Every structure is written in structure tokens, then in C-alpha cells.
Tab-separated table of C-alpha atoms in Angstrom:
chain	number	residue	atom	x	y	z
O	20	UNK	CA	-54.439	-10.691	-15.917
O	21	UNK	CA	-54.334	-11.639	-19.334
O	22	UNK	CA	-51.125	-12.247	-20.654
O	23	UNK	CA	-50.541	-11.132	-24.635
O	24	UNK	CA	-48.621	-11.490	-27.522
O	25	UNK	CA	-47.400	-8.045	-27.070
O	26	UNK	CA	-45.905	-8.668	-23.134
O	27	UNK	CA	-44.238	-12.271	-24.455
O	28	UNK	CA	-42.325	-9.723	-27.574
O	29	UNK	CA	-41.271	-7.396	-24.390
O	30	UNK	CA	-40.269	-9.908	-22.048
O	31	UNK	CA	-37.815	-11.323	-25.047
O	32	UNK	CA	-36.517	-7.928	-26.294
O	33	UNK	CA	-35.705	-7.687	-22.313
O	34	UNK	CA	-33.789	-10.899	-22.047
O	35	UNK	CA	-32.215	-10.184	-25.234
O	36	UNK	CA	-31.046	-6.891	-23.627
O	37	UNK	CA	-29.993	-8.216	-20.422
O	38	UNK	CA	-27.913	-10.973	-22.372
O	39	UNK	CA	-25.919	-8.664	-24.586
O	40	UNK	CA	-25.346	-6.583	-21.917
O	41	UNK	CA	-23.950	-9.522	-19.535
O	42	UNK	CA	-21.538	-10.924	-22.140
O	43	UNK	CA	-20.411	-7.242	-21.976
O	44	UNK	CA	-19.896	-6.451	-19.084
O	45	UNK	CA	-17.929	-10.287	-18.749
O	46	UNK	CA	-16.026	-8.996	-21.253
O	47	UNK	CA	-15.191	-5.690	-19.566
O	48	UNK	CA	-14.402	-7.629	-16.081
O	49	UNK	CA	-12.141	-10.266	-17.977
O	50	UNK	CA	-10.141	-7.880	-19.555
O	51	UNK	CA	-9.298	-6.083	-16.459
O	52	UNK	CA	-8.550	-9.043	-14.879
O	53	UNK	CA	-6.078	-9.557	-17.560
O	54	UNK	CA	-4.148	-6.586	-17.371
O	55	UNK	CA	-4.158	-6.770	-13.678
O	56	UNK	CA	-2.433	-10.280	-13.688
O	57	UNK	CA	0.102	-8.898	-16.639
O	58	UNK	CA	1.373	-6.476	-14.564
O	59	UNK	CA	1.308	-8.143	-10.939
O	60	UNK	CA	3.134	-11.642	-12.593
O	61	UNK	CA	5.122	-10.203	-14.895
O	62	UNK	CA	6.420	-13.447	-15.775
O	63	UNK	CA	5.153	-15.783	-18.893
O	64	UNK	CA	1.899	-17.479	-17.809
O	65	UNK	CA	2.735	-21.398	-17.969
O	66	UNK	CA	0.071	-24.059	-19.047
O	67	UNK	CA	-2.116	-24.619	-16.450
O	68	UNK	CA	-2.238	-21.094	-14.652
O	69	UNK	CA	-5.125	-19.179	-13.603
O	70	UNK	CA	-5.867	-15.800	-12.331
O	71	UNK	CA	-9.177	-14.895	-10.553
O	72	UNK	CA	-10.096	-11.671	-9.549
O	73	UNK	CA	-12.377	-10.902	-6.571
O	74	UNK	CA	-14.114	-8.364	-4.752
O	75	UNK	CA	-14.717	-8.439	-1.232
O	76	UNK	CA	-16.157	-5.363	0.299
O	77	UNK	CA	-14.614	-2.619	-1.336
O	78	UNK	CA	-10.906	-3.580	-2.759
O	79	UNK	CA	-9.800	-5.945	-5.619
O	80	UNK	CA	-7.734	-9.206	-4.624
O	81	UNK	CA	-6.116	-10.704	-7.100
O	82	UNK	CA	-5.131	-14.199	-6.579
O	83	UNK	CA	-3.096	-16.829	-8.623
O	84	UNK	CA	-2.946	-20.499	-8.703
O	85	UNK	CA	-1.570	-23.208	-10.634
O	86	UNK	CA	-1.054	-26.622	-10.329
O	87	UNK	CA	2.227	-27.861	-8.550
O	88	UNK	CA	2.867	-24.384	-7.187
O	89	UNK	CA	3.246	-20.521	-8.014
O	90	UNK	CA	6.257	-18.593	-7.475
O	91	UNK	CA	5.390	-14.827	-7.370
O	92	UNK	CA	8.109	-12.523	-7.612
O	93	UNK	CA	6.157	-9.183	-7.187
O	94	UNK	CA	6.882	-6.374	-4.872
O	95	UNK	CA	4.477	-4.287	-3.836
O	96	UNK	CA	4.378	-1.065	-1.851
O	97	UNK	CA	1.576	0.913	-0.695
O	98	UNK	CA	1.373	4.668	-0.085
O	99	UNK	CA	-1.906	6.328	1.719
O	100	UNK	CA	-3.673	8.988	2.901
O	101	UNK	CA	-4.515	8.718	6.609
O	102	UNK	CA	-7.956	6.795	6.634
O	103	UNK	CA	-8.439	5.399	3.248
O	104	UNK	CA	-7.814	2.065	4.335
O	105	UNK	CA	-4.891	1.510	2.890
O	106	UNK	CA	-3.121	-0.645	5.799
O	107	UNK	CA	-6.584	-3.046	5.441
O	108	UNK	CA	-6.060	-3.353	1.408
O	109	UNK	CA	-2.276	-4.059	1.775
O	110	UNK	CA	-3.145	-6.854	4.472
O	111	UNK	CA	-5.758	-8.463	2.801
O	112	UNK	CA	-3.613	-8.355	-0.380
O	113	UNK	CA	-0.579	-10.277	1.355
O	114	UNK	CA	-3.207	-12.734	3.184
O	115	UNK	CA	-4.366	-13.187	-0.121
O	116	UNK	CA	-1.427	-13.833	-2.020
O	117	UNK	CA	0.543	-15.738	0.825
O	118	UNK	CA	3.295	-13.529	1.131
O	119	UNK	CA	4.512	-11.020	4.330
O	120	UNK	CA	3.017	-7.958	5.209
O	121	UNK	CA	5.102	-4.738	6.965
O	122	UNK	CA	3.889	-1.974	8.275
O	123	UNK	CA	5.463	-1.306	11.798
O	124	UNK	CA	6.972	-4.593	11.282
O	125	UNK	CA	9.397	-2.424	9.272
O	126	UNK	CA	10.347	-0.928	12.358
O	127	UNK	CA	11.420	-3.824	14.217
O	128	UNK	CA	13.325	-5.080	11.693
O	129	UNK	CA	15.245	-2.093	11.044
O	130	UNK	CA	16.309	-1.757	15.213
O	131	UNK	CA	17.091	-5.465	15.068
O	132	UNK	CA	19.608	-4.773	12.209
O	133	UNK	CA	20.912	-1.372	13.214
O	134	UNK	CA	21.588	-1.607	16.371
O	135	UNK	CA	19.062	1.511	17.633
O	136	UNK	CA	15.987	1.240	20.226
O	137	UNK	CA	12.738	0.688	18.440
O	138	UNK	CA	11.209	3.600	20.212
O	139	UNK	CA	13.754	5.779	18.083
O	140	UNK	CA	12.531	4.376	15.021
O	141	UNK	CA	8.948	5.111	16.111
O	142	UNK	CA	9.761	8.981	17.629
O	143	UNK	CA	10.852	9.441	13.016
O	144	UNK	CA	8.386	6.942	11.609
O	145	UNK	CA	7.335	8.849	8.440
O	146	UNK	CA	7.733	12.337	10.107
O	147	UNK	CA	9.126	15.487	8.426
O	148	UNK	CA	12.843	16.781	9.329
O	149	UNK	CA	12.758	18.952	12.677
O	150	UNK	CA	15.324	20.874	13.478
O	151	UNK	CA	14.832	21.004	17.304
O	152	UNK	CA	13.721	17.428	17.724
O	153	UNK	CA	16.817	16.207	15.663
O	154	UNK	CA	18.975	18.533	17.934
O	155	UNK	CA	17.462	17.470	21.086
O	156	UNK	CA	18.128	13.579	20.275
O	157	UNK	CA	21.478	13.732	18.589
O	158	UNK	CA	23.039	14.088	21.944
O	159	UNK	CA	21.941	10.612	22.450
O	160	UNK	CA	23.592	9.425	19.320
O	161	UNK	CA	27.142	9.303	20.448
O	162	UNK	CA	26.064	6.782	22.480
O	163	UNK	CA	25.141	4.355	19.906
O	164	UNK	CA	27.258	1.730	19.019
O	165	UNK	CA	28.085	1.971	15.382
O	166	UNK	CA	27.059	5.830	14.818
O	167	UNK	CA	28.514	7.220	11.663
O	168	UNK	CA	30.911	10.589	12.213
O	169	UNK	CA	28.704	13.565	11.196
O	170	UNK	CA	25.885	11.072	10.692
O	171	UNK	CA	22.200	12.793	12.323
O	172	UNK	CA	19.959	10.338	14.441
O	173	UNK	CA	17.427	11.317	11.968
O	174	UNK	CA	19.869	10.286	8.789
O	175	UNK	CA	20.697	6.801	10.611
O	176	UNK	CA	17.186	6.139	11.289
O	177	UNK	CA	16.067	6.514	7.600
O	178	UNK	CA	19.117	4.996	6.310
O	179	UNK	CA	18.062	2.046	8.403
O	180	UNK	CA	15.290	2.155	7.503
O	181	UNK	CA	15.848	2.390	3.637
O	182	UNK	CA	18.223	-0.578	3.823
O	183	UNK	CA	15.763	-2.798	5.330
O	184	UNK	CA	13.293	-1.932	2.909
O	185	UNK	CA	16.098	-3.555	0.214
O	186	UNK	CA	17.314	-6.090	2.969
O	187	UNK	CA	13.064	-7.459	3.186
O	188	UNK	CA	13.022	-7.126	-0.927
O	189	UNK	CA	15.825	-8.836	-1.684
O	190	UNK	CA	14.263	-12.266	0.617
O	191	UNK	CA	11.277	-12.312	-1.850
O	192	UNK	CA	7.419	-11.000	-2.337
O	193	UNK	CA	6.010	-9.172	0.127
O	194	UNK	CA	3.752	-6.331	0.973
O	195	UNK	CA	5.444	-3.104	2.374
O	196	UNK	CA	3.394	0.024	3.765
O	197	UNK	CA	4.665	3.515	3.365
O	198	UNK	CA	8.199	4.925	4.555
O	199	UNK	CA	8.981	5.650	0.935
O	200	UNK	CA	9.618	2.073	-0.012
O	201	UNK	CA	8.625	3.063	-3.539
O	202	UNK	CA	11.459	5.219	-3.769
O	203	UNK	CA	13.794	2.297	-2.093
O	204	UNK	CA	12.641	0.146	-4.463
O	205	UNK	CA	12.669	2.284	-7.732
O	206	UNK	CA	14.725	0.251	-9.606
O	207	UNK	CA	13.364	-3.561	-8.719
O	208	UNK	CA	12.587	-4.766	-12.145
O	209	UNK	CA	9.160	-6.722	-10.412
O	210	UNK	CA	8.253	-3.790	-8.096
O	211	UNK	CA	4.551	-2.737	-7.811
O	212	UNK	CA	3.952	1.287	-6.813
O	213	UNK	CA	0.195	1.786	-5.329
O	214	UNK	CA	-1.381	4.787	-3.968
O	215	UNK	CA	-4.397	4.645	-1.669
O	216	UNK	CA	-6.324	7.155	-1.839
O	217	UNK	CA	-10.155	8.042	-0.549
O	218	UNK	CA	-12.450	11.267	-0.390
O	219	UNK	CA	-12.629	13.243	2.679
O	220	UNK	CA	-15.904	12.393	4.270
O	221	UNK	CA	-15.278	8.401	3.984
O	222	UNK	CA	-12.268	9.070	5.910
O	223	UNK	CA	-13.526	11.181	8.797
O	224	UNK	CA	-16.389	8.698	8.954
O	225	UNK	CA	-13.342	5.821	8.838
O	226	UNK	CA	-11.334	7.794	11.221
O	227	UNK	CA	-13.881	8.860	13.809
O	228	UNK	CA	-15.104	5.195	14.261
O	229	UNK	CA	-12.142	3.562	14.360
O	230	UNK	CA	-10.347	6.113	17.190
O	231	UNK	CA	-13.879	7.485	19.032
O	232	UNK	CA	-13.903	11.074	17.873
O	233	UNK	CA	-16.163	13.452	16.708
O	234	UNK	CA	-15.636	14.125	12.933
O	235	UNK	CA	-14.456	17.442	13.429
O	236	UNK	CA	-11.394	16.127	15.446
O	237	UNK	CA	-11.143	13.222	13.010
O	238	UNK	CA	-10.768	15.372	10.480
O	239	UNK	CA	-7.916	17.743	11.788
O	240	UNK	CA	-6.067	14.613	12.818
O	241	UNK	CA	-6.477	13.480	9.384
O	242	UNK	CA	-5.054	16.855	8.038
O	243	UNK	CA	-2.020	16.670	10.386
O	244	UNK	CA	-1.311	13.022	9.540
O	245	UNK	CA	-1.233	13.569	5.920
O	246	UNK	CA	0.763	16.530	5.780
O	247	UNK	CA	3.612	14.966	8.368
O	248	UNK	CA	3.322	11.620	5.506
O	249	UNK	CA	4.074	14.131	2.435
O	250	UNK	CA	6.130	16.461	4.079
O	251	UNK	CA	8.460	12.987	4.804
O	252	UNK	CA	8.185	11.521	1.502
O	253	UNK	CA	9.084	14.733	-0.093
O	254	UNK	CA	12.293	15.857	1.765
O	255	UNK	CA	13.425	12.239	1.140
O	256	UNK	CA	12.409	11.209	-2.671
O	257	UNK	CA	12.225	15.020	-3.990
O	258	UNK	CA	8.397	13.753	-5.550
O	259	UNK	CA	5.252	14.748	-4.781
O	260	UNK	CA	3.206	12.626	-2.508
O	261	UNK	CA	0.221	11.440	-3.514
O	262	UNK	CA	1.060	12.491	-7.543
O	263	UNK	CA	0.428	9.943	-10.534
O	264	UNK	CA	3.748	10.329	-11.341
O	265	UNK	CA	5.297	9.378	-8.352
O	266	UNK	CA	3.769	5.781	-8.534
């Protein structure tokens, strides 16, 4: 096929195109990668630091290095909707950045420091107040050593829980799932709020894989698990799960 004058002017105009739009689009990527490091290390950068964003399937790591050694300071809490993948992202995040990651390792540390049976800590793990359920188990409080006078099982169990939230802060970065730890944290000066969020049919896909059920029972359970998270982190922080302005 004969090649012409005319296809050598097209082919250039392309490359031409594909250039400009490149340095663009390095632009666009740089710049985000910017703010994101601004407001994950809110610290001055020093000479020799270096951020690099990457992104493997389908979340953003960001990762810092520098030479001689990186102290990160940040804090950051996730909140999710059941399914989004939000306990994935907030595991790869603290693999990434070498720091801890709790999710029901909350729990543990909260019995250890309280004084009260895991399994108590798991019966109110991010459920709403019940009345009958709190009534039920009180009679088991007295029993505790260390049980406040007038003091609920339900109110120990959160206050527990809230003070290890602080308790796991105050030791240094770290990567804390749910139970309102955005609301514990509220006024850490190097505290990152993040909201996971996904749209319905990704997570009843998610959901049924992961657990073996048909996407009609995936997607009641994923109802029910949502509304038990918001109806929790309402009644506690008074702010609506889930909103922009809560995060």
C-alpha cells in the first residue's frame, strides 16, 4: 500500500495529539499526588523526600520514602458500607505504609484493657442500642470486676472501646476500621477521616462471592449490616453515617 505525504502529516498531527495529551494527563496525576501527600504528611517535606502514588487493582496507595528514614505521624480511620471493600483498602494501606492495622484487633485490645470477655465486645461490635439485649446482659455486669455504679454493659463496652481507640492513637500511626474512631479521634491534629463507599451491585457481587450466597440474600444481608453500622454510629457521634460532613 502506498504510503503518502498526506498519511506521514496524519500520523504527526496524531503523535502531536497523543503528546500534549500525555504531558496532561502527567500533569493531572502529579498534582493529585501532591495534594494527597499534603494532607496524609502533614509535616514539611525535608530534602530528599519522595512520594509515589500507585494503583493496584482498584484503590490508591500512597507511599513515602526518604533517605535515612520516615516518621509518619498520620492517623487514619476508615468507615464503610458492608461490601465495598473497605477492610481490603485499609489493610493494604497499613501494609503499605508500615504501620498497624485494627479491625477486630480493636476488640482484643479493648478486653485485654478492661477487664471484660472478648465475646462481650463482639455480642456490641458496631450494633445499635437494644433495649432487651442490654437488659438481658446487664445482669451479668455485676459480676465484672471494675463495673461502674449505674454504668450499662453496653456503656462499658463502648467506653472501652472508645478509650482504646485513644490508648492505640496515642502509641503512633496506624490504621483503625470503623467503631466510630473518627469521632474518638476528632480532635487529633494528624487524624485522617475516610469513607468507603461502593454502588450496590459491586457489593452484592462482592458479598455473594465472598460468603456463597445468592445475590438476593447478599443483598438483604448487606441492607441489615449497613443499617446496624449507621444506626451505631449515630446514637453515639449524633452525625450521619456515611455524610460528607461527617468525615
Amino acid at each position: 500500500m502506498p504510503f503518502s505525504l498526506g498519511h506521514l502529516g496524519a500520523l504527526l498531527l496524531a503523535l502531536v495529539v497523543l503528546f500534549v495529551v500525555g504531558r496532561l494527563w502527567y500533569a493531572l496525576v502529579e498534582t493529585v499526588k501532591d495534594a494527597l501527600a499534603r494532607r496524609l504528611f502533614p509535616r514539611k517535606r525535608s530534602p530528599g523526600t519522595r512520594y509515589r502514588l500507585t494503583a493496584p487493582g482498584s484503590c490508591c496507595i500512597m507511599e513515602a520514602t526518604r533517605r535515612g528514614g520516615f516518621s509518619m505521624k498520620t492517623i487514619i480511620t476508615i468507615g464503610r458500607q458492608f461490601g465495598s471493600g473497605g477492610k481490603e483498602i485499609g489493610i493494604r494501606v497499613a501494609k503499605e505504609l508500615g504501620i498497624p492495622f485494627y479491625d477486630k484487633e480493636l476488640l482484643q485490645e479493648a478486653a485485654k484493657k478492661s477487664g471484660l470477655c472478648e465475646k462481650i465486645f463482639e455480642n456490641f461490635d458496631e450494633r445499635p442500642k437494644s433495649l432487651l439485649y442490654s437488659i438481658a446482659m446487664d445482669s451479668y455486669m455485676f459480676a465484672l470486676p471494675g463495673s461502674g455504679v449505674g454504668d450499662s454493659l453496653e456503656q462499658q463496652v463502648y467506653l472501652a472501646t472508645f478509650n482504646t481507640i485513644r490508648h492505640i492513637a496515642d502509641q503512633g500511626p496506624c490504621v483503625i476500621i470503623g467503631r466510630c474512631a473518627d469521632y474518638a479521634l476528632a480532635d487529633y491534629p494528624n487524624h485522617l477521616s475516610l469513607f468507603i463507599s461502593a454502588p450496590m451491585d459491586v457489593r452484592v457481587q462482592r458479598v455473594a462471592q465472598r460468603q456463597n450466597l445468592p445475590p438476593e440474600k447478599a443483598r438483604q444481608l448487606i441492607l441489615k449490616t449497613d443499617k446496624r453500622r449507621s444506626s451505631y454510629y449515630e446514637y453515639y457521634t449524633s452525625k450521619k453515617w456515611g455524610s460528607v460532613d461527617s468525615y
